[in-house]
XYZ file of C-alpha atoms in Angstrom:
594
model
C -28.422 17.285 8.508
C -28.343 18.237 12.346
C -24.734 18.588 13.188
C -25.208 16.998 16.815
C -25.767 13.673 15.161
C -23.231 13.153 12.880
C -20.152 11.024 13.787
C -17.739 10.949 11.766
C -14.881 7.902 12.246
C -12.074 6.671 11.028
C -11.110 3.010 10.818
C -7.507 1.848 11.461
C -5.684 -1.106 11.243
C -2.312 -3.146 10.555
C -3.059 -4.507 7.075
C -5.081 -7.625 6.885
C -6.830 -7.092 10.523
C -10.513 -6.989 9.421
C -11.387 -3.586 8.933
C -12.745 -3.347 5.353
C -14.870 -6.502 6.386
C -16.001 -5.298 9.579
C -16.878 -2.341 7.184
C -19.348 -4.850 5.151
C -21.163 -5.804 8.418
C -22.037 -2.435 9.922
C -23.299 -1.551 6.041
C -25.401 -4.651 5.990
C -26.856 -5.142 9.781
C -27.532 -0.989 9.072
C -30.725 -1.801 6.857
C -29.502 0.468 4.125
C -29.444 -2.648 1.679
C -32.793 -4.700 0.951
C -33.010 -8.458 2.131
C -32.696 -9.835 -1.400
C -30.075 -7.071 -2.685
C -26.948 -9.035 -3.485
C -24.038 -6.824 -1.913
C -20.029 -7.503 -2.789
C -17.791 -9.124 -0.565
C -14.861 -6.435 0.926
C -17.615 -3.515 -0.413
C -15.275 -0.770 0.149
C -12.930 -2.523 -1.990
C -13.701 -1.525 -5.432
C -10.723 -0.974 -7.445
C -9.102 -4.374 -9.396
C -5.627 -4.351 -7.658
C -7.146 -4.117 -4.138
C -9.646 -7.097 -5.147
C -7.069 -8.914 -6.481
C -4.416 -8.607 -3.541
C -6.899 -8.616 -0.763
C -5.588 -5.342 0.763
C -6.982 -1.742 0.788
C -5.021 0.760 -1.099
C -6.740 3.707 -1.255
C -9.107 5.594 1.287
C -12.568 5.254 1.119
C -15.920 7.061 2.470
C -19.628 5.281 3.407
C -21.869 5.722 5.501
C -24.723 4.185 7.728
C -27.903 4.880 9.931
C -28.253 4.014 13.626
C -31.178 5.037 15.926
C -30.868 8.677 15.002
C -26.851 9.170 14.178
C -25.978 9.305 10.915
C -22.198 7.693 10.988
C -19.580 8.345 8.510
C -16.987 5.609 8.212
C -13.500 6.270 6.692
C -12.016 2.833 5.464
C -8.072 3.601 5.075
C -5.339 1.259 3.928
C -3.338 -0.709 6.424
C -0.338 -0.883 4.725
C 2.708 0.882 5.564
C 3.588 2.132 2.273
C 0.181 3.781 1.612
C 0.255 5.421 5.170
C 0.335 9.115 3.353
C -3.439 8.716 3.205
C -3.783 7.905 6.642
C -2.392 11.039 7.322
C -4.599 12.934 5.110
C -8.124 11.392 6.132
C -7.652 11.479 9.460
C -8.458 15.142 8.786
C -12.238 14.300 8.378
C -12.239 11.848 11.594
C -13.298 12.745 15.110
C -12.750 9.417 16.243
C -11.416 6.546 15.270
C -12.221 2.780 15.832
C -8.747 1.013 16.185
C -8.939 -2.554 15.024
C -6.009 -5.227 16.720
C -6.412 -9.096 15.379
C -6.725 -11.315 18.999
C -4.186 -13.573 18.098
C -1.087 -11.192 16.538
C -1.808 -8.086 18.789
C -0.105 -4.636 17.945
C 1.866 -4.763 14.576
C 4.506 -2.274 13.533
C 1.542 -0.479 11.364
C -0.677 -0.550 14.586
C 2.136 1.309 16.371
C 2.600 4.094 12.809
C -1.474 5.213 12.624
C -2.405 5.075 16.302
C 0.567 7.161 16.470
C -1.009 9.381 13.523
C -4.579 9.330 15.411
C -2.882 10.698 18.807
C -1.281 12.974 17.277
C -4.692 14.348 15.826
C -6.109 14.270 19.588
C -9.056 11.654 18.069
C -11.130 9.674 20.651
C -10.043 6.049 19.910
C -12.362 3.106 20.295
C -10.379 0.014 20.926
C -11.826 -3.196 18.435
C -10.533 -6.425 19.469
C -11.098 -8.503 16.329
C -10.957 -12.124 15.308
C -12.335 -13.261 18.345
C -13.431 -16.857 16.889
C -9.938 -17.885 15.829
C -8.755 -20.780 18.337
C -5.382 -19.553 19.430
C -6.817 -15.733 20.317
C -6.028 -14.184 23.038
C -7.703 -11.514 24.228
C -6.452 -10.412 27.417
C -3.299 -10.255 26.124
C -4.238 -8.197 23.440
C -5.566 -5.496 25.679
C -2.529 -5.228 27.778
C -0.328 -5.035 24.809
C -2.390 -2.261 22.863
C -2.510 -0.255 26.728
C 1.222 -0.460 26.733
C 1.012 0.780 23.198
C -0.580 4.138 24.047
C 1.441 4.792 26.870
C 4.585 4.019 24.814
C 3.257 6.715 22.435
C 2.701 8.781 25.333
C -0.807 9.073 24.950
C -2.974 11.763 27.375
C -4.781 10.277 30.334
C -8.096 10.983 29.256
C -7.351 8.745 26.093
C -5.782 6.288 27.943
C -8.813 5.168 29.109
C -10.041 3.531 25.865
C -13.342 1.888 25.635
C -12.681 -2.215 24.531
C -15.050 -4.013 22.186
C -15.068 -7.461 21.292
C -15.663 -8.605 17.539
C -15.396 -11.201 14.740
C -16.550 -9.210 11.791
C -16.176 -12.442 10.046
C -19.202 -13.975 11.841
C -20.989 -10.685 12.276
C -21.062 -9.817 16.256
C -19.823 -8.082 18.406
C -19.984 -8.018 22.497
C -18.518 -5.178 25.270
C -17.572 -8.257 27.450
C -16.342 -11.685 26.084
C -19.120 -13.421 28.080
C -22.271 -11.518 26.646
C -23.862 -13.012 24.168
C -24.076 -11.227 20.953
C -25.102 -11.832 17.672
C -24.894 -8.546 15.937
C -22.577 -5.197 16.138
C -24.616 -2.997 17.299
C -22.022 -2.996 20.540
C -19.780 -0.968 18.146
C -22.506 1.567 16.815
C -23.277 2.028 20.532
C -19.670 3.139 20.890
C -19.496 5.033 18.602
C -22.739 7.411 19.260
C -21.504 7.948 22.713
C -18.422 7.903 22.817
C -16.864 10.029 19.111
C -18.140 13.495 19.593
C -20.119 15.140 17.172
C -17.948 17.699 14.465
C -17.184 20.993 15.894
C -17.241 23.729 13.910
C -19.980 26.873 13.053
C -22.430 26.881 10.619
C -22.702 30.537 10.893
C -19.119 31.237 10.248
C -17.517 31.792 6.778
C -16.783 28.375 4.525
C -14.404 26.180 4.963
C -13.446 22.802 3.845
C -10.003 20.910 3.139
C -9.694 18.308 0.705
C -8.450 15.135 2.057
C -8.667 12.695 -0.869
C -9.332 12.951 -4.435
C -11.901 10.382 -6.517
C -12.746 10.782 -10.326
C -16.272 10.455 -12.041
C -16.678 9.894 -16.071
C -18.830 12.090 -16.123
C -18.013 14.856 -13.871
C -14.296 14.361 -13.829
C -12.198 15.187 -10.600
C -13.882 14.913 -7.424
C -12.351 16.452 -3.775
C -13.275 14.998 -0.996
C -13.206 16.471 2.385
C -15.259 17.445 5.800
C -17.013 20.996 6.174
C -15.201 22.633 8.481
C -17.130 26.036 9.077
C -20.034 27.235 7.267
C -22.373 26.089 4.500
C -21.712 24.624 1.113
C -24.142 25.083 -1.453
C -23.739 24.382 -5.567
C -23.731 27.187 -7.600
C -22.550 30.197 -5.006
C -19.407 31.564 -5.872
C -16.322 30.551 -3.541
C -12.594 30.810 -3.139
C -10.338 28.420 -3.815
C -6.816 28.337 -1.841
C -4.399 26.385 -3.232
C -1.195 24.593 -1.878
C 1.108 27.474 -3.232
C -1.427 30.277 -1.039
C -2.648 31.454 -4.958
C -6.292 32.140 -4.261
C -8.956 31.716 -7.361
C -12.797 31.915 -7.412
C -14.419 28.945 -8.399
C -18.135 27.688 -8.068
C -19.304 24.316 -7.716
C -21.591 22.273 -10.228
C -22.590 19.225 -7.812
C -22.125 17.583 -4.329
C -22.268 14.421 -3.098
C -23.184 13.326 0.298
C -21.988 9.355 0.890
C -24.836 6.974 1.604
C -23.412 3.635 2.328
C -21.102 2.998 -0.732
C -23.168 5.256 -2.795
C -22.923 8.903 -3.844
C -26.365 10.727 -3.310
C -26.356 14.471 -4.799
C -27.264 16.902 -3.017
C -27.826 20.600 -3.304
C -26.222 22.238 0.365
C -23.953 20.333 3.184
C -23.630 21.713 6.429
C -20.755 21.760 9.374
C -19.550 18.196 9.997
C -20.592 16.474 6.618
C -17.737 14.516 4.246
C -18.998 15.424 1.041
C -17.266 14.672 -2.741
C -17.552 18.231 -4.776
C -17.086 18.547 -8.655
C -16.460 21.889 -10.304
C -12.844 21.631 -10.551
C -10.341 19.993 -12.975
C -7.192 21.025 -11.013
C -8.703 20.585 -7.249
C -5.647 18.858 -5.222
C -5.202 17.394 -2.135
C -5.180 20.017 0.592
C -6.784 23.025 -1.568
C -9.378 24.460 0.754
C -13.039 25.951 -0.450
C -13.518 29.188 1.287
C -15.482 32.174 1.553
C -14.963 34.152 -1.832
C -15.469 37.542 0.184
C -13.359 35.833 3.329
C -10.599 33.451 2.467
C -9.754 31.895 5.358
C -7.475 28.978 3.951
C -7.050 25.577 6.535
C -3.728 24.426 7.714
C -1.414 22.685 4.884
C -1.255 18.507 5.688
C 2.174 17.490 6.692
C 3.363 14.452 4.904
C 5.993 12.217 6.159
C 8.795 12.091 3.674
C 9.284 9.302 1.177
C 12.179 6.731 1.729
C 12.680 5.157 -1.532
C 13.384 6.268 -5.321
C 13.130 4.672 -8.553
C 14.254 5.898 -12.212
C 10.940 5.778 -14.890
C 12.407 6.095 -18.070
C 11.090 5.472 -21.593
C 11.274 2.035 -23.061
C 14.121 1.582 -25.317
C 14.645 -2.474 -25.732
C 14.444 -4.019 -28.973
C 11.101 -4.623 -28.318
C 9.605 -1.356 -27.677
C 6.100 -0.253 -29.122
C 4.860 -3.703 -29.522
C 2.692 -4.215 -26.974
C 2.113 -0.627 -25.406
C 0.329 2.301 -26.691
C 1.699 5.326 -24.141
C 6.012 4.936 -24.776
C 7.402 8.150 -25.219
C 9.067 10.648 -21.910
C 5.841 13.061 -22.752
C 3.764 10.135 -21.752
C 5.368 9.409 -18.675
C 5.662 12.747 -17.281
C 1.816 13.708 -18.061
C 0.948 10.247 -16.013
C 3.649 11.142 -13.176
C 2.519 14.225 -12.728
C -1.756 13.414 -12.717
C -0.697 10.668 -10.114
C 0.960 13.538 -8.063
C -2.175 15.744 -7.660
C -3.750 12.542 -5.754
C -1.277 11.263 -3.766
C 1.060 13.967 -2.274
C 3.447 10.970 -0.369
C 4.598 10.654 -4.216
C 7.488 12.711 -5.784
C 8.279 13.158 -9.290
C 11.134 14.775 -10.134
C 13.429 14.583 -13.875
C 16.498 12.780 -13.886
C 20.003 15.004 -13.874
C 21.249 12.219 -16.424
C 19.491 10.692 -19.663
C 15.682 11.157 -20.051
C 13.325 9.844 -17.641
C 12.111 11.007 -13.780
C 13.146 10.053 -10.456
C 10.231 8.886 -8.732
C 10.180 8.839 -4.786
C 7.341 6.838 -2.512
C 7.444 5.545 0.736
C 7.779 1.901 -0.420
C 8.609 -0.718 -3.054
C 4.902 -1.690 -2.759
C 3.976 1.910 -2.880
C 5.945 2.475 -6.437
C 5.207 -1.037 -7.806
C 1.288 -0.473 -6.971
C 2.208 3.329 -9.535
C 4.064 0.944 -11.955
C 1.014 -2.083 -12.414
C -1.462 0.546 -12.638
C 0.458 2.359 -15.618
C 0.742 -0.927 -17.107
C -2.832 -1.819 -17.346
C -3.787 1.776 -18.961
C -1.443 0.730 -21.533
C 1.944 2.270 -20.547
C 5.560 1.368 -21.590
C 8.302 2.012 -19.194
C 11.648 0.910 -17.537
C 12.680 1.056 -14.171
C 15.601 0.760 -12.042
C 16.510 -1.288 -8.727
C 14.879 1.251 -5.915
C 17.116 3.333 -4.112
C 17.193 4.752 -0.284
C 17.066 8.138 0.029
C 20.009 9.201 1.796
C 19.952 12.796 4.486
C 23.063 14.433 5.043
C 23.431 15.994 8.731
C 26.610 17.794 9.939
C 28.204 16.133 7.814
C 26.843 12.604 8.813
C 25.360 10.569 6.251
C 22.175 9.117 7.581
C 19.799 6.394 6.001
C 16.503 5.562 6.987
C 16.004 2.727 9.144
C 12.520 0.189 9.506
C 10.907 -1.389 12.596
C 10.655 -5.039 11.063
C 8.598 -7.424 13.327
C 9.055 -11.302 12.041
C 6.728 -14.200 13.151
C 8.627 -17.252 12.776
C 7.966 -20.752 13.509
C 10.871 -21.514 16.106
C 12.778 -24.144 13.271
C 13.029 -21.334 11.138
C 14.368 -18.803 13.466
C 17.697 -19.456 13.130
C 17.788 -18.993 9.882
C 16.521 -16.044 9.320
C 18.586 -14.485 12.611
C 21.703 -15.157 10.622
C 20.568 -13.870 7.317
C 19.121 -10.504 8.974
C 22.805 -9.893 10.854
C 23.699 -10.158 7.159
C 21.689 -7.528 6.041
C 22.426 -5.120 9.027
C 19.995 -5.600 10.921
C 20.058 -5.361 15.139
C 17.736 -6.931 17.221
C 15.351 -5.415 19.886
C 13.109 -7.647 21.236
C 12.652 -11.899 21.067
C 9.600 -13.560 22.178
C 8.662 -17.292 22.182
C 4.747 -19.101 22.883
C 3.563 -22.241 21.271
C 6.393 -22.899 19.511
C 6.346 -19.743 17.270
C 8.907 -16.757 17.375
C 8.222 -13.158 17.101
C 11.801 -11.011 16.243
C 11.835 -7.386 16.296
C 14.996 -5.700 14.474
C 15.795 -2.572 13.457
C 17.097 -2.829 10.089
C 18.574 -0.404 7.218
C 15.519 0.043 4.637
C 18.454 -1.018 1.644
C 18.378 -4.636 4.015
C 14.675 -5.402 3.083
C 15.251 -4.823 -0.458
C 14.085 -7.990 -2.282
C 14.114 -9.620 1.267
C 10.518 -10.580 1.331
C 11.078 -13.537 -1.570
C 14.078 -14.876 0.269
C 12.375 -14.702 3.768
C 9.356 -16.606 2.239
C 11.217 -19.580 0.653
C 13.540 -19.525 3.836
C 10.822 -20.129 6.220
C 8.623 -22.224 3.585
C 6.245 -19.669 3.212
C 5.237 -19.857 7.038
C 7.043 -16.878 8.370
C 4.869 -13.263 8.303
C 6.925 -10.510 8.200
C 5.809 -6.377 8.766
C 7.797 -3.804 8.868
C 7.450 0.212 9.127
C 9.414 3.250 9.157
C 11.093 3.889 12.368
C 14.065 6.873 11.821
C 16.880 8.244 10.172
C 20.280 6.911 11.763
C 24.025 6.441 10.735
C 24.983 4.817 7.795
C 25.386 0.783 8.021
C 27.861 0.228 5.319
C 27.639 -1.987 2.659
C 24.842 -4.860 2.005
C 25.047 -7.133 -0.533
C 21.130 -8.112 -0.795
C 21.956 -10.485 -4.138
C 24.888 -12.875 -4.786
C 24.011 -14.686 -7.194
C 25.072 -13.657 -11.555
C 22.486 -14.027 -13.964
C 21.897 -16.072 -17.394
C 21.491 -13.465 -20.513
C 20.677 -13.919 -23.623
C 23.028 -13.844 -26.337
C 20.880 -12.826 -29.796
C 17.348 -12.313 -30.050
C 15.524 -15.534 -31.170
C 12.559 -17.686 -29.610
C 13.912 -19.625 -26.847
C 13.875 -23.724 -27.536
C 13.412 -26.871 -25.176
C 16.395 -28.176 -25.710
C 18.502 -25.352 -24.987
C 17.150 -24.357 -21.911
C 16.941 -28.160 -20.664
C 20.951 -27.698 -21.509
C 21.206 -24.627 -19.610
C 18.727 -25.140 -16.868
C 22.075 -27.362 -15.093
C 23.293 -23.955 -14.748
C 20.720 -22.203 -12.357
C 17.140 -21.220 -12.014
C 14.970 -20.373 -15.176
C 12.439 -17.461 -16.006
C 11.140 -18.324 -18.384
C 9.878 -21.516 -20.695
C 10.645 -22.785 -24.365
C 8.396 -20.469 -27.144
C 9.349 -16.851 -25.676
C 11.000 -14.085 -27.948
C 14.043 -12.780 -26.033
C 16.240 -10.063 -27.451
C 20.106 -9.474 -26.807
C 21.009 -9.040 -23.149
C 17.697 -10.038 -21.909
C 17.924 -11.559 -18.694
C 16.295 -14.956 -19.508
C 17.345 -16.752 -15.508
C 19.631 -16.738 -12.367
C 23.181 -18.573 -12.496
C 24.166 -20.594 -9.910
C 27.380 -18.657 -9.684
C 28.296 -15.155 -8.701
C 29.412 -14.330 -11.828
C 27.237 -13.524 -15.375
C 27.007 -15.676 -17.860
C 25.727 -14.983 -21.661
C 23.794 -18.378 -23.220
C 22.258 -18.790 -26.639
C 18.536 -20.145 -25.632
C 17.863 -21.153 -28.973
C 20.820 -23.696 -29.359
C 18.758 -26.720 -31.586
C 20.229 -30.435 -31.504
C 22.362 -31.197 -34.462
C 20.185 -33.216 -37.074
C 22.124 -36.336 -38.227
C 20.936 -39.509 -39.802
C 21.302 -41.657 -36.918
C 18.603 -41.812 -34.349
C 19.537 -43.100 -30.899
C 16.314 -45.094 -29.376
C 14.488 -42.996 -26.897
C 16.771 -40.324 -26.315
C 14.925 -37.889 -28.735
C 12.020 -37.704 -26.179
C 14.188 -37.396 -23.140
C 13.587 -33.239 -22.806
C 12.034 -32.700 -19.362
C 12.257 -29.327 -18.445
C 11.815 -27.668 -14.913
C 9.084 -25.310 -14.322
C 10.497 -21.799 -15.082
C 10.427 -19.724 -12.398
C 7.307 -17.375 -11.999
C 7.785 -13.492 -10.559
C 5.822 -11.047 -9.961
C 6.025 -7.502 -10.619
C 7.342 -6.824 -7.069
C 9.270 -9.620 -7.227
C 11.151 -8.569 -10.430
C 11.535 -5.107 -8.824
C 13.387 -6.382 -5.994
C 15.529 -9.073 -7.986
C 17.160 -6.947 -10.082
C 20.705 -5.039 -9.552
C 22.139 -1.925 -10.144
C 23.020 -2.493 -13.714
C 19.754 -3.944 -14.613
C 16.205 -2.552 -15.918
C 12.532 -4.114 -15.373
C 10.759 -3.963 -18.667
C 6.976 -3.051 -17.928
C 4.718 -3.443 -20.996
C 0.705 -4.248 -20.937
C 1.450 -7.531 -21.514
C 5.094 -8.338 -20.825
C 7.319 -8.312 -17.576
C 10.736 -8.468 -18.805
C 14.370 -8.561 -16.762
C 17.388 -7.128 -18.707
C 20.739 -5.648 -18.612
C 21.071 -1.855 -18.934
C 23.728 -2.717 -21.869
C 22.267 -4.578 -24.432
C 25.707 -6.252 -25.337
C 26.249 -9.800 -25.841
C 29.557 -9.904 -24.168
């Protein structure tokens, strides 16, 4: 492939900004699909979780034809927690398209990968998106994202960004609002004149990075990265330099070249391509393929440090084995450690106390994405409320600290100001238009702990909240994040109607009549601060008289439904979440009845 036409670009994005369907529209205007080929909503999408939850989780590589370019698109995730990928693909990138919705503007994750893509010196194409939603507001958005770079002291010649308009919804895009478009071809325009080709010489020895890691069933572990130097062909012997500098030969069986979603072998890949190789069980991210007679390894990628930690320890309830078939500390650390090879923002260390590892990520959704996809292989586990990590600096304890941006309709606002100087947190900026509120704080990470479910039922499940790491600073003091005790159970039995319609005067409910609970299972919240141990299977005393009516008069209230997340984020320091394939269960570390 002639290295002067390849482009090779990145696409990033607060989460839930377009980008993975703006992704599907440059595929299918492309003419790499056939008219009557049926083709996937959210293409790039492909794993279960990320179709599921509507957001992109981990990187992903296509491609497409224009005129003569051939243009390699990097879809990454837009999440803050999963931002350790952004880091790493940016790698292959020599540009990047930067996607801002036209109603919201910049949002905190905006502000964390531009930040990323400066830092990488990467031409940035500026995509206004969601142009067809009523309240957008284009001009706006421009300013905003132009105050953005130079707040992130971006270089004058990048400071001059080129601005397309687009709803990738509807399938156009335009350079001026007041052009008429009804394709994107406006983007691919863009991006063949204004991303530079890949640098790099084909004549010089081999080198390549891996940036991201996929798996084949029938070719196992696959590393994919960008040619940096040289030629890669199958079959030629080559070095392999790992992350500890150990240097191995190696040869590779097959190569893949991306063709829109696809994987097309091929037999040699030249300067500037993003290619997936297989030959190697162990390949990592960062390893770099080099000349065998010339190792010339690539710079190590520097990863941001994780901010939160978790205990995974074996299951040991009453229950355990039933429904899972991985459940001993063997299990768990073999899993741990296969999910550390692919994502290096992960840590995975053994606890000091008891059996079971300390895992460390950069955010509950980060660890709870780990925990659901454990569960579906068929894993058994426990896990503890999340913890900061703390940094100790002469002598100064220092915790790390978010940039939380709220959007709040202006009779919630009050609200959720009071709760927030609750949990800590100080706030920078306030701006009102139409009625709605947007509230920047900087607050402790520990303050947005299981603050997401509160937020949501505070502001009836209007309010949007984002947040992303900002620094290390001083210690806050304490937070109490939950104040309410809990209901436990008091035996293991099956839980009955007409003791939880008894008990469900006492607080909230998790869970309906027909469940087996065990000893010190937590089985709801009390409305009190205190904990309180219940028998759920309490059954009406039987006597020969019948009173008329009453018999029937057992309405219950819809238990209370969480989520994996939210169960994560509910639970206190002396209590578990019990993950199974088919259970989610709260409980008390103690399994004592009183």
């Amino acid at each position: 492939m002639e290295q002067s036409t390849i482009r090779n670009v990145a696409i990033i994005a607060h989460v839930d900004h377009g980008k993975t369907t703006l992704v599907d529209q440059l595929f299918q205007q492309s003419g790499m699909f056939r008219e009557n080929q049926e083709v996937a909503e959210r293409l790039m999408d492909s794993g279960d979780l990320e179709r599921e939850r509507g957001i992109t989780i981990t990187a992903k590589n296509g491609s497409y034809c224009y005129k003569d370019y051939w243009i390699n698109i990097i879809d990454t995730p837009g999440h803050a927690d999963f931002g350790g990928q952004v880091e790493r693909v940016l790698r292959m990138a020599d540009g990047c398209l930067l996607l801002v919705d036209a109603q919201e503007g910049p949002m905190p994750q905006t502000y964390f990968v531009l930040k990323k893509a400066l830092a990488a010196g990467l031409r940035i194409i500026v995509v206004i998106n969601k142009i067809d939603k009523p309240a957008a507001r284009c001009p706006w958005v421009v300013d905003q994202v132009f105050d953005l770079f130079v707040k992130l002291e971006a270089p004058d010649h990048l400071l001059d960004f080129p601005v397309v308009y687009a709803s990738a919804k509807q399938g156009y895009a335009k350079h001026h609002l007041t052009d008429d478009s009804t394709t994107m071809e406006p983007i691919s325009q863009l991006i063949a004149t204004h991303v530079p080709p890949p640098s790099g010489d084909p004549n010089a020895p081999l080198q390549m990075q891996v940036s991201s890691l996929d798996h084949s069933p029938y070719l196992g572990r696959l590393g994919i990265g960008k040619v940096t130097n040289g030629t890669l062909s199958i079959n030629k012997p080559i070095a392999v330099v790992k992350r500890d500098g150990s240097v191995s030969p190696a040869r590779l069986t097959k190569i893949f070249r991306f063709e829109s979603d696809k994987k097309v072998a091929t037999d040699t890949a030249g300067v500037g391509e993003l290619v997936a190789v297989a030959g190697m069980d162990d390949v990592t991210v960062g390893v770099t393929f080099t000349d065998a007679d010339n190792p010339m390894p690539m710079p190590l990628i520097e990863i941001d440090p994780p901010t939160i930690s978790m205990n995974f320890i074996p299951n040991d309830s009453p229950f355990a084995g039933l429904e899972g078939k991985f459940v001993t500390s063997r299990h768990l650390e073999d899993r741990l450690r296969k999910e550390t090879l692919a994502d290096v923002a992960l840590r995975v260390e053994p606890m000091t106390e008891g059996v079971g590892y300390v895992v460390s990520g950069r955010g509950e959704l980060h660890l709870s994405i780990l925990i659901e996809k454990m569960r579906r292989e068929g894993f058994e586990l426990q896990v503890t409320r999340p913890q900061v990590i703390m940094k100790e600096e002469g002598g100064v304890t220092l915790e790390p600290y978010e940039e939380l941006t709220i959007d709040v309709d202006e009779q919630y606002a009050g609200a959720v100001i009071e709760r927030l100087g609750m949990l800590r947190g100080q706030m920078q900026e306030m701006h009102q238009a139409n009625g709605m509120n947007r509230l920047v704080y900087k607050i402790p990470t520990r303050g947005l702990l299981g603050y997401r479910s509160e937020f949501m039922t505070a502001t009836k499940g209007l309010g949007m909240m984002n947040y992303v790491f900002a620094e290390y600073g001083p210690y806050a003091g304490d937070i109490i994040n939950r104040v309410n005790g809990v209901l436990t159970s008091m035996e293991t039995c099956t839980t009955v109607a007409y003791a939880l319609f008894n008990l469900q005067d006492r607080g909230r409910l998790f869970l309906g009549p027909g469940n087996k609970v065990y000893t010190g299972q937590i089985i709801g919240e009390n409305a009190r601060n205190q904990d309180m141990v219940v028998n759920p299977a309490k059954g009406k005393k039987l006597t020969n008289m019948r009173a008329s009516g009453s018999d029937e008069n057992v309405v219950l209230t819809p238990p209370v439904q969480m989520s994996l997340e939210d169960c994560i984020a509910y639970i206190n320091d002396d209590e578990l979440v019990e993950v199974t394939p088919l259970s989610i269960r709260l409980r008390k570390r103690k399994l004592t009845a009183k």
